XYZ file of C-alpha atoms in Angstrom:
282
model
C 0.000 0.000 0.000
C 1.184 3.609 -1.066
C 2.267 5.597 1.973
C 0.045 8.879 2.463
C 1.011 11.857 4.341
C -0.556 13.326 7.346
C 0.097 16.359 8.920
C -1.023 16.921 12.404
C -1.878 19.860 15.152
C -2.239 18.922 18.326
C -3.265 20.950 21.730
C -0.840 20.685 24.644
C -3.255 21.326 27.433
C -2.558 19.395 30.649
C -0.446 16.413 28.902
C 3.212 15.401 27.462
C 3.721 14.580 23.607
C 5.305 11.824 23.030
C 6.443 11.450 18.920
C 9.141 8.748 18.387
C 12.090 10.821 19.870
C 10.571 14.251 20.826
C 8.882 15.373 24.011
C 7.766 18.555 25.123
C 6.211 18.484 28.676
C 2.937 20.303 29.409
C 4.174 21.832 33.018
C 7.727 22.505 34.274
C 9.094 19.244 36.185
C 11.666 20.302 39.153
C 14.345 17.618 39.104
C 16.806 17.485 41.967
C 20.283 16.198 41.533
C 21.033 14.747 44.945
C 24.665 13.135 45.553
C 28.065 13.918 46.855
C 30.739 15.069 44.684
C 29.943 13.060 41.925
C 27.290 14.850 41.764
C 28.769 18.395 42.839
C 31.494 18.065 40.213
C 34.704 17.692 42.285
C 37.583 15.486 41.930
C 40.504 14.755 43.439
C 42.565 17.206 41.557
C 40.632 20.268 43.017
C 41.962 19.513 46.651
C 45.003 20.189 45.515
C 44.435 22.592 42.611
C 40.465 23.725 43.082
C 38.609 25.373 40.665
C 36.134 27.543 40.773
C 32.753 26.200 42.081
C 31.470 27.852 39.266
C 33.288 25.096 36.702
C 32.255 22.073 38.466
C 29.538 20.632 36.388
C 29.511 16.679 36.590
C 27.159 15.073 34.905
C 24.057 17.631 35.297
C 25.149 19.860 32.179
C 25.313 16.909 29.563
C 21.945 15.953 31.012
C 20.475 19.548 30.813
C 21.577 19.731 27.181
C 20.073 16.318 26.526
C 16.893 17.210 27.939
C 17.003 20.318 26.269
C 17.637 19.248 22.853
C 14.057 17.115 23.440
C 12.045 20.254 24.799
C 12.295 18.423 27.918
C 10.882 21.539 30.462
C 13.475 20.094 33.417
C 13.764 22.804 36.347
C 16.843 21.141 38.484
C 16.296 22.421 41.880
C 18.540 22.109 45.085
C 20.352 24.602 47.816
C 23.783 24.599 45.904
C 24.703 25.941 42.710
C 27.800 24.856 40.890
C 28.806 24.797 37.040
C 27.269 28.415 36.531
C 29.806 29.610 34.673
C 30.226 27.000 32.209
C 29.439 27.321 28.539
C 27.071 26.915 27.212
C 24.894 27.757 30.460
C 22.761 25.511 31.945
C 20.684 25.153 35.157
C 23.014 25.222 38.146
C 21.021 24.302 40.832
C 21.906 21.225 42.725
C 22.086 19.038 45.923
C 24.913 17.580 45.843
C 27.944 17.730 48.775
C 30.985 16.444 48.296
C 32.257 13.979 50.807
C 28.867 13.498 52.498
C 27.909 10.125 53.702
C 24.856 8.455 53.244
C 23.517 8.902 57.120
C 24.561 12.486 57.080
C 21.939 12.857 53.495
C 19.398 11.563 56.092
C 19.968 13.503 58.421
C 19.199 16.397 55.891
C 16.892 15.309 53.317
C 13.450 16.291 54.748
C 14.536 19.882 54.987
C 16.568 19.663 50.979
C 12.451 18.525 49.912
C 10.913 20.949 52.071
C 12.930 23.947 50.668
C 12.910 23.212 47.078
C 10.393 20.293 46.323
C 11.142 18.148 43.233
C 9.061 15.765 41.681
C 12.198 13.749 40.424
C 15.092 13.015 42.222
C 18.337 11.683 40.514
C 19.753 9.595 43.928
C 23.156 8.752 43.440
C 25.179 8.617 47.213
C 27.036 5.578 48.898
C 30.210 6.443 47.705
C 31.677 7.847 50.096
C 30.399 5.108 52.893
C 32.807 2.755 51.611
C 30.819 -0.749 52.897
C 28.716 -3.410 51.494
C 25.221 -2.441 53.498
C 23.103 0.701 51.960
C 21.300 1.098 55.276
C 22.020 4.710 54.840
C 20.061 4.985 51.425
C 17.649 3.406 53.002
C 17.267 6.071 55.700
C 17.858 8.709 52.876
C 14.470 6.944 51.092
C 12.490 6.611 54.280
C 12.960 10.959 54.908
C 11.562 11.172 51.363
C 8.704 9.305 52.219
C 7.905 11.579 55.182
C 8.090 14.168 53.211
C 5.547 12.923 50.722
C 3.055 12.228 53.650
C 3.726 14.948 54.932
C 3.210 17.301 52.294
C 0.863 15.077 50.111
C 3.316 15.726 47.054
C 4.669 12.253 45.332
C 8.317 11.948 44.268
C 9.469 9.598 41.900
C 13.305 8.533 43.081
C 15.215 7.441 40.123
C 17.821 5.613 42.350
C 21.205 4.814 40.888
C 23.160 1.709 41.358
C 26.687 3.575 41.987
C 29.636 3.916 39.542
C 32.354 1.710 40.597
C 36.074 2.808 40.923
C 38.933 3.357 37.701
C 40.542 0.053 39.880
C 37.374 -2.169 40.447
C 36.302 -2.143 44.069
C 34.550 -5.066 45.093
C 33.148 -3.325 48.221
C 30.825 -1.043 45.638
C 30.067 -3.898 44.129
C 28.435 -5.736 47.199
C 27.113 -2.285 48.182
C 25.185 -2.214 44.929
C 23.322 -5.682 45.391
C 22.367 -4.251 48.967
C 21.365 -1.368 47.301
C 19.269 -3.279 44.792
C 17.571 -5.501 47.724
C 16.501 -2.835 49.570
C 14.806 -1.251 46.617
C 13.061 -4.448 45.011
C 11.715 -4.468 48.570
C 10.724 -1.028 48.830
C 9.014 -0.973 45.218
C 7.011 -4.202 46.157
C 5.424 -1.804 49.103
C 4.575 0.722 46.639
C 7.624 3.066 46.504
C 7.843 5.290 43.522
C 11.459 4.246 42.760
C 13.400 3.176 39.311
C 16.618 1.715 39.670
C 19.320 2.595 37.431
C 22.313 0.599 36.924
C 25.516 3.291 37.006
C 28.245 0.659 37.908
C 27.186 -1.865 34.984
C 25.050 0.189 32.069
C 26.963 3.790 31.670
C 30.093 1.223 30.315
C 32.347 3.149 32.137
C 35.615 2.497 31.085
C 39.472 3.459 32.142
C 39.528 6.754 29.625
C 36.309 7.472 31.402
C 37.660 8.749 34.635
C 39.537 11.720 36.027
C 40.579 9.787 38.985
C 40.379 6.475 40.950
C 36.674 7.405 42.262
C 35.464 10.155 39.667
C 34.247 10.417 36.428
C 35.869 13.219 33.412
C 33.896 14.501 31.144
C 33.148 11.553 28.817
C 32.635 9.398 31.886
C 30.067 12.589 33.229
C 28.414 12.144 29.621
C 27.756 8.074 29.410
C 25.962 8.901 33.619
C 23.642 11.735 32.039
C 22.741 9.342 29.343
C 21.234 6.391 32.189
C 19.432 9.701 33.722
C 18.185 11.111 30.396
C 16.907 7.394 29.370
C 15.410 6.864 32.956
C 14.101 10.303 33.345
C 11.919 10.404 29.404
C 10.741 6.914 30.382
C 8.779 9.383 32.764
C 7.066 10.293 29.528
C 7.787 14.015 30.895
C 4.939 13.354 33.958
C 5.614 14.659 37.156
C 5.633 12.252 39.603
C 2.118 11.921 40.320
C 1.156 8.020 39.337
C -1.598 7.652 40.806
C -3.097 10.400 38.368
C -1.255 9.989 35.213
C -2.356 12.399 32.536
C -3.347 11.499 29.283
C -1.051 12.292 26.712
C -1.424 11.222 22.503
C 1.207 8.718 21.299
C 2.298 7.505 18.454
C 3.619 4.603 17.712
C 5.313 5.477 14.280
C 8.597 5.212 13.743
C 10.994 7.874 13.560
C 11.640 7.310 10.188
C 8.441 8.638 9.059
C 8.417 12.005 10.441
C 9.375 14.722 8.099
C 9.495 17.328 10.449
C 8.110 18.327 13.996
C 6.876 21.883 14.852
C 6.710 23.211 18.732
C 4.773 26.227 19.101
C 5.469 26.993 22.708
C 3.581 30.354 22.800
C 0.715 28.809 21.830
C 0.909 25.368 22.995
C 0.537 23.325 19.705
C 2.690 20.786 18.059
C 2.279 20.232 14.389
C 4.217 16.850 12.820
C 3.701 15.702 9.401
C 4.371 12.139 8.772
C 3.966 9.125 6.581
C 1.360 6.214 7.364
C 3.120 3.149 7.184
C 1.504 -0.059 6.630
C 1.553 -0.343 9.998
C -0.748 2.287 10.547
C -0.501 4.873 13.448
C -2.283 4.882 16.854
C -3.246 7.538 19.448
């Protein structure tokens, strides 16, 4: 059958578009980076030679551009701000504190939600701790759920399995399956959590790492692209999943799509595409 062309406007009202590779979210989502200096941007270099807090980036830049580049509407949120000066600019905002352990997060998280709320937060601490038991993420989870009682706001964790070191540790490694335990268990209770596998699926590899414990740039790169991945799965929805929005969807492949038109102002999208055999769904 002949392929025939359809060109489409669609509404953004209260919903995310989803079109093959493309998302544009209906309401800002505040995303909170929370971690220690992977997270902040240090390494081991700027104890000796520091930069300014205004160049220390990690991965949170190469996922702002990702997002970006999708008309993801990301706010990151968070009491510290680091990587403002680098170029080209993106959102600063962050909690993440270098050399923090996992206890002292929990000590602190309530009061990180209850100044600057997110509705996703990117979870990545336990290096620092240094043993196989992630009792200490688990305390860092329970303060998030008292803050979601609390305030009667949901947060979806997206809770990362951590980067190992340049020189394998096998510590990290048994801290990770703790780590994964305590979050199959927490999910089966009905914990808004996805895990994300850092220390297997980013492929971090010896080039990627500006020391023993923390990533360089390319390293910072392959972490935002496990967040990015984790973070669209979303479908751009706060984290409210017990009222999901409807959103359209198609189901057509990217190949199809001759071009894609975001009217922000006005809150349409216009696509034209070819109908495959296939057909196309909404």
């Amino acid at each position: 059958m002949k392929n025939r062309i359809i060109n489409l406007t669609i509404k953004i009202v209260s919903f995310s578009l989803f079109i093959g590779f493309s998302i544009a979210t209906a309401e800002e989502v505040r995303i909170m980076p929370l971690g220690d200096s992977i997270t902040y941007g240090n390494s081991e270099a700027d104890l000796v030679d520091p930069r300014p807090t205004s160049m220390r980036e990690a991965y949170r830049s190469h996922l702002y551009y990702k997002l970006r580049d999708v008309a993801y509407d990301g706010n990151f949120v968070g009491s510290e701000i680091a990587g403002q000066g680098v170029s080209p600019s993106f959102d600063p905002d962050n909690e993440g504190h270098p050399g923090w352990h996992s206890h002292r997060f929990a000590d602190h998280t309530y009061n990180f939600l209850n100044n600057n709320p997110a509705d996703i937060i990117l979870l990545h601490i336990g290096t620092n701790d240094h043993i196989k038991n992630a009792g200490g993420v688990e305390l860092v989870l329970d303060q998030i759920d008292y803050f979601e009682v609390q305030n009667e706001q949901p947060v979806t964790v997206i809770l990362a399995l951590i980067i190992n070191r340049e020189e394998h540790d096998p510590i990290v490694s048994d801290f990770n399956k703790d780590l994964t335990r305590v979050a199959k268990s927490r999910i089966k209770e009905g914990d808004d959590i996805i895990i994300v596998d850092m220390e297997h699926d980013a492929g971090l590899t010896t080039g990627d790492y500006a020391d023993n414990t923390h990533p360089n740039s390319s390293g910072y790169n392959k972490m935002a692209n496990i967040w990015f991945d984790a973070i669209i799965s979303l479908d751009g929805k706060p984290a409210d999943n017990k009222a999901l929005r409807d959103y359209p969807y198609t189901i057509i492949d990217k190949s199809y799509i001759n071009y894609i038109y975001v009217n922000s102002e006005s809150s349409y999208v216009t696509f034209e595409t070819e109908i495959p055999d296939s057909g196309i769904a909404f």
